[in-house]
Amino acid sequence: MSVHKEVKKVTTHQLQEMKRRGEKISMLTAYDYTMAKIIDHAGIDVILVGDSASNVMAGHETTLPITLDQMIYHASSVIRAIDRALVVVDLPFGSYQGNSKEALTSAIKIMKESGAHAVKLEGGREIKDSIERILSAGIPVMGHLGLTPQSIYKFGTYTVRAKEEEEAKRLLEDAKILEECGCFALVLEKIPAKLAGEVARSISIPVIGIGAGSGVDGQVLVTHDMLGMTHEFSPRFLRRYLSLYESMTAAFQQYIKDVKSRDFPNEGEQY
Ligand code: KIV
């Protein structure tokens, strides 16, 4: 008999139960095996293979350049690491906006080739058909409203969205449309806390915020930001749990010094 204890995997259904009983949902990004393993073992509920990989991993200014195949590469690495978390993968820019058939093809490719559990798409009513078509294939969909970085050239700036009444009203309507379509959860990025709380109270699916205040059902951060690896990025909503940029720099400098001074490797560090 095996003594290995089965780890109970997080499901979309469980996230909805968590909302019902008022338990907050924790979500972080990961793009590689090692980071995903640490985050999963720490007990996170959801891992997002975000298209923020375009910025964080590849150094692009926006999320637009990352490709479907690159997202699949990141997602496959994450999937190999996890025992418990639900893994959601962003459909990258250009892989779903064309039409619903293209959206479905992209979602199926991600699910088949990476083994991910769900996909995330940015947008509201304008991508309703695509969301419905993906859902009809049995693929769970997470929505994303507010500051949607794939539309950065439309917005022109990364500042807070939906501060004006008209945009706030449209966002609330879009959230209801996404719920009615059958999305299992919704990310709200960088919108006023009051509006985000109102959205979370108005729909039955979990609302996960980033820069959307405390009145939502869960929180997501970009892991490299919360670890303090991206020290030049300091939005108000970001809580840094470590200052890894500084401590990693110190470690690298010490290594360089040790190599130059012939301190490394010592007698015990060779064969
Ligand atoms: O790509 C990403 O990391 C995201 C989060 C910021 C929600 O979409």
Coordinates of C-alpha atoms and ligand atoms in Angstrom, one line a residue:
M1 CA 0.0 0.0 0.0
S2 CA 1.3 3.4 -0.9
V3 CA 1.9 5.9 2.0
H4 CA 2.0 8.8 -0.4
K5 CA -0.7 11.2 0.5
E6 CA -2.8 12.3 -2.4
V7 CA -2.7 16.1 -2.8
K8 CA -6.2 17.6 -3.4
K9 CA -6.1 19.6 -6.5
V10 CA -7.7 23.0 -6.7
T11 CA -10.6 23.1 -9.2
T12 CA -12.7 25.9 -10.7
H13 CA -15.6 24.5 -8.7
Q14 CA -13.6 24.9 -5.5
L15 CA -12.8 28.5 -6.2
Q16 CA -16.5 29.2 -6.6
E17 CA -17.1 27.5 -3.2
M18 CA -14.4 29.6 -1.7
K19 CA -16.3 32.7 -2.8
R20 CA -19.5 31.4 -1.4
R21 CA -18.0 30.8 2.1
G22 CA -15.9 34.0 2.0
E23 CA -12.5 32.4 1.8
K24 CA -10.1 34.7 -0.2
I25 CA -8.4 33.2 -3.2
S26 CA -4.6 33.5 -3.6
M27 CA -3.1 33.7 -7.1
L28 CA 0.5 34.4 -8.3
T29 CA 2.2 34.3 -11.7
A30 CA 4.8 31.7 -12.7
Y31 CA 6.5 31.1 -16.0
D32 CA 9.1 28.4 -15.2
Y33 CA 9.4 25.0 -13.4
T34 CA 11.5 26.1 -10.4
M35 CA 9.4 29.1 -9.4
A36 CA 6.1 27.2 -10.0
K37 CA 7.3 24.4 -7.7
I38 CA 8.1 26.7 -4.9
I39 CA 4.8 28.6 -5.2
D40 CA 2.7 25.5 -5.5
H41 CA 4.4 23.9 -2.4
A42 CA 3.7 27.1 -0.5
G43 CA 0.0 26.4 -1.0
I44 CA -1.2 28.9 -3.6
D45 CA -4.7 28.3 -5.0
V46 CA -4.1 29.5 -8.6
I47 CA -1.0 29.9 -10.7
L48 CA -1.3 32.2 -13.7
V49 CA 1.0 31.7 -16.6
G50 CA 0.5 35.4 -17.5
D51 CA 1.5 37.0 -20.7
S52 CA 3.4 39.3 -18.4
A53 CA 6.1 36.8 -19.2
S54 CA 6.6 39.0 -22.2
N55 CA 7.9 41.8 -19.9
V56 CA 9.3 39.8 -17.0
M57 CA 11.0 36.9 -18.8
A58 CA 11.7 38.4 -22.3
G59 CA 12.2 42.1 -21.4
H60 CA 9.6 43.4 -23.9
E61 CA 8.1 46.8 -23.1
T62 CA 4.5 45.4 -23.5
T63 CA 2.7 42.0 -23.4
L64 CA 2.0 42.2 -27.2
P65 CA 5.0 40.4 -28.7
I66 CA 4.7 37.1 -26.8
T67 CA 3.5 34.2 -29.1
L68 CA 1.2 31.3 -28.5
D69 CA 4.1 28.8 -28.8
Q70 CA 6.1 30.8 -26.2
M71 CA 3.1 30.8 -23.8
I72 CA 2.9 27.0 -24.3
Y73 CA 6.6 26.6 -23.5
H74 CA 6.1 28.6 -20.2
A75 CA 2.9 26.8 -19.4
S76 CA 4.4 23.3 -20.0
S77 CA 7.2 24.1 -17.6
V78 CA 4.8 25.3 -14.9
I79 CA 2.5 22.3 -15.3
R80 CA 5.4 19.8 -14.8
A81 CA 6.0 21.5 -11.4
I82 CA 2.6 21.6 -9.8
D83 CA 0.8 19.1 -7.5
R84 CA -2.1 21.2 -6.3
A85 CA -2.7 24.6 -7.9
L86 CA -5.1 25.4 -10.7
V87 CA -3.0 26.6 -13.7
V88 CA -4.5 29.3 -15.9
V89 CA -2.8 30.4 -19.1
D90 CA -3.2 33.7 -20.8
L91 CA -4.2 33.6 -24.5
P92 CA -1.6 36.0 -26.0
F93 CA -2.4 39.1 -28.1
G94 CA -3.4 38.1 -31.6
S95 CA -4.4 34.5 -30.8
Y96 CA -8.1 35.2 -30.2
Q97 CA -9.2 38.6 -31.3
G98 CA -9.6 37.6 -35.0
N99 CA -12.7 35.5 -34.6
S100 CA -14.2 32.8 -32.4
K101 CA -12.8 29.9 -34.5
E102 CA -9.3 31.2 -34.1
A103 CA -9.9 31.7 -30.4
L104 CA -11.0 28.1 -30.0
T105 CA -8.0 26.8 -32.0
S106 CA -5.6 28.8 -29.8
A107 CA -7.3 27.6 -26.6
I108 CA -7.3 24.0 -27.7
K109 CA -3.6 24.2 -28.6
I110 CA -2.7 25.6 -25.2
M111 CA -4.7 22.9 -23.4
K112 CA -3.4 20.0 -25.5
E113 CA 0.3 21.0 -25.7
S114 CA 0.8 22.4 -22.2
G115 CA -1.7 20.4 -20.0
A116 CA -3.0 23.6 -18.5
H117 CA -6.4 23.7 -16.7
A118 CA -7.9 26.9 -18.0
V119 CA -7.3 30.0 -20.1
K120 CA -7.7 33.7 -19.5
L121 CA -8.8 36.3 -22.1
E122 CA -8.8 40.0 -21.9
G123 CA -12.0 41.9 -22.8
G124 CA -15.8 42.0 -22.3
R125 CA -18.7 42.0 -24.8
E126 CA -16.4 42.3 -27.8
I127 CA -15.0 38.8 -27.2
K128 CA -18.2 37.1 -26.0
D129 CA -18.5 34.8 -29.0
S130 CA -15.0 33.6 -28.6
I131 CA -15.5 33.0 -24.9
E132 CA -18.7 31.0 -25.6
R133 CA -17.0 28.9 -28.3
I134 CA -14.1 28.1 -26.0
L135 CA -16.4 27.2 -23.2
S136 CA -18.5 25.0 -25.5
A137 CA -15.3 22.9 -26.0
G138 CA -15.2 22.3 -22.2
I139 CA -12.3 24.7 -21.6
P140 CA -12.8 26.8 -18.4
V141 CA -12.3 30.5 -19.1
M142 CA -11.2 33.3 -16.7
G143 CA -12.1 36.9 -17.8
H144 CA -10.0 40.0 -17.4
L145 CA -11.4 43.6 -17.3
G146 CA -10.2 47.0 -16.3
L147 CA -6.6 47.7 -17.3
T148 CA -6.1 45.1 -19.9
P149 CA -2.4 45.4 -20.9
Q150 CA -3.0 43.9 -24.4
S151 CA -4.9 47.1 -25.2
I152 CA -2.2 49.5 -23.9
Y153 CA -1.9 51.3 -27.2
K154 CA -5.7 52.0 -27.1
F155 CA -5.4 53.3 -23.5
G156 CA -2.1 55.1 -24.0
T157 CA -1.2 54.8 -20.4
Y158 CA -1.0 52.2 -17.5
T159 CA -3.0 54.5 -15.1
V160 CA -6.2 53.4 -13.2
R161 CA -9.2 52.5 -15.5
A162 CA -12.9 53.1 -15.0
K163 CA -12.7 56.2 -12.9
E164 CA -15.3 57.9 -15.0
E165 CA -19.0 56.8 -14.7
E166 CA -19.4 55.7 -18.3
E167 CA -16.4 53.4 -18.3
A168 CA -17.4 52.1 -14.8
K169 CA -20.9 51.3 -16.0
R170 CA -19.6 49.5 -19.0
L171 CA -17.2 47.5 -16.9
L172 CA -20.0 46.4 -14.5
E173 CA -22.1 45.3 -17.5
D174 CA -19.2 43.4 -19.1
A175 CA -18.6 41.6 -15.8
K176 CA -22.2 40.4 -15.8
I177 CA -21.9 39.4 -19.5
L178 CA -18.8 37.3 -18.6
E179 CA -20.6 35.7 -15.7
E180 CA -23.6 34.9 -17.9
C181 CA -21.4 33.4 -20.6
G182 CA -20.0 31.0 -18.1
C183 CA -16.6 32.3 -17.1
F184 CA -15.5 30.6 -13.8
A185 CA -13.7 33.7 -12.5
L186 CA -12.8 37.3 -13.4
V187 CA -9.6 39.3 -13.0
L188 CA -10.0 43.0 -12.4
E189 CA -6.9 45.1 -12.9
K190 CA -6.2 48.6 -11.6
I191 CA -9.7 50.0 -11.1
P192 CA -11.1 51.9 -8.1
A193 CA -11.6 49.7 -5.0
K194 CA -15.2 50.8 -4.7
L195 CA -16.1 49.7 -8.2
A196 CA -14.3 46.4 -7.8
G197 CA -16.2 45.7 -4.6
E198 CA -19.4 46.5 -6.4
V199 CA -18.6 44.1 -9.2
A200 CA -17.6 41.3 -6.7
R201 CA -21.0 41.7 -4.9
S202 CA -23.0 41.8 -8.2
I203 CA -21.8 38.6 -9.7
S204 CA -21.6 35.1 -8.3
I205 CA -18.2 34.1 -9.8
P206 CA -15.0 34.9 -8.0
V207 CA -13.4 38.2 -8.7
I208 CA -9.6 38.3 -8.3
G209 CA -8.0 41.8 -8.1
I210 CA -4.7 43.3 -8.9
G211 CA -4.7 47.0 -7.8
A212 CA -8.5 46.6 -7.2
G213 CA -8.7 46.9 -3.4
S214 CA -9.8 44.5 -0.7
G215 CA -13.5 44.1 -1.5
V216 CA -12.9 41.4 -4.1
D217 CA -12.7 37.6 -3.6
G218 CA -9.0 37.2 -4.1
Q219 CA -5.7 38.8 -5.1
V220 CA -3.1 38.2 -7.8
L221 CA 0.4 39.7 -8.1
V222 CA 3.2 39.2 -10.5
T223 CA 5.6 37.0 -8.6
H224 CA 8.8 38.8 -9.7
D225 CA 7.3 42.1 -8.5
M226 CA 6.2 40.8 -5.1
L227 CA 9.6 39.3 -4.6
G228 CA 11.3 42.6 -5.3
M229 CA 13.2 41.4 -8.3
T230 CA 11.8 44.2 -10.6
H231 CA 12.9 47.0 -8.3
E232 CA 12.2 49.8 -10.9
F233 CA 8.4 49.0 -10.9
S234 CA 6.6 50.5 -7.9
P235 CA 2.8 50.9 -8.4
R236 CA 0.8 51.7 -5.2
F237 CA -0.9 48.3 -5.2
L238 CA 2.4 46.4 -5.1
R239 CA 3.4 44.9 -1.7
R240 CA 7.0 43.7 -1.8
Y241 CA 7.6 40.6 0.4
L242 CA 11.3 40.5 -0.3
S243 CA 14.0 42.7 -1.8
L244 CA 15.5 40.1 -4.1
Y245 CA 17.0 42.6 -6.5
E246 CA 19.3 43.9 -3.7
S247 CA 20.1 40.5 -2.1
M248 CA 20.7 38.8 -5.5
T249 CA 23.0 41.7 -6.6
A250 CA 25.0 41.2 -3.3
A251 CA 25.2 37.5 -3.9
F252 CA 26.4 37.9 -7.5
Q253 CA 29.0 40.5 -6.4
Q254 CA 30.3 38.2 -3.7
Y255 CA 30.6 35.4 -6.2
I256 CA 32.5 37.6 -8.6
K257 CA 34.8 38.7 -5.8
D258 CA 35.4 35.1 -4.7
V259 CA 36.3 34.0 -8.2
K260 CA 38.6 36.9 -8.8
S261 CA 40.3 36.5 -5.5
R262 CA 40.6 32.7 -6.0
D263 CA 38.7 32.1 -2.8
F264 CA 36.2 30.0 -4.8
P265 CA 36.5 27.0 -5.2
N266 CA 38.3 26.1 -2.0
E267 CA 39.8 22.6 -1.1
G268 CA 36.4 21.2 -0.1
E269 CA 34.7 22.4 -3.2
Q270 CA 36.7 20.3 -5.7
Y271 CA 37.4 16.7 -6.5
Ligands
KIV1 O1 -0.2 38.6 -17.4 C1 -0.4 38.8 -16.1 O2 0.5 38.6 -15.3 C2 -1.7 39.2 -15.7 C3 -1.9 39.6 -14.3 C4 -1.3 40.9 -14.1 C5 -3.3 39.5 -13.9 O3 -2.6 39.2 -16.5

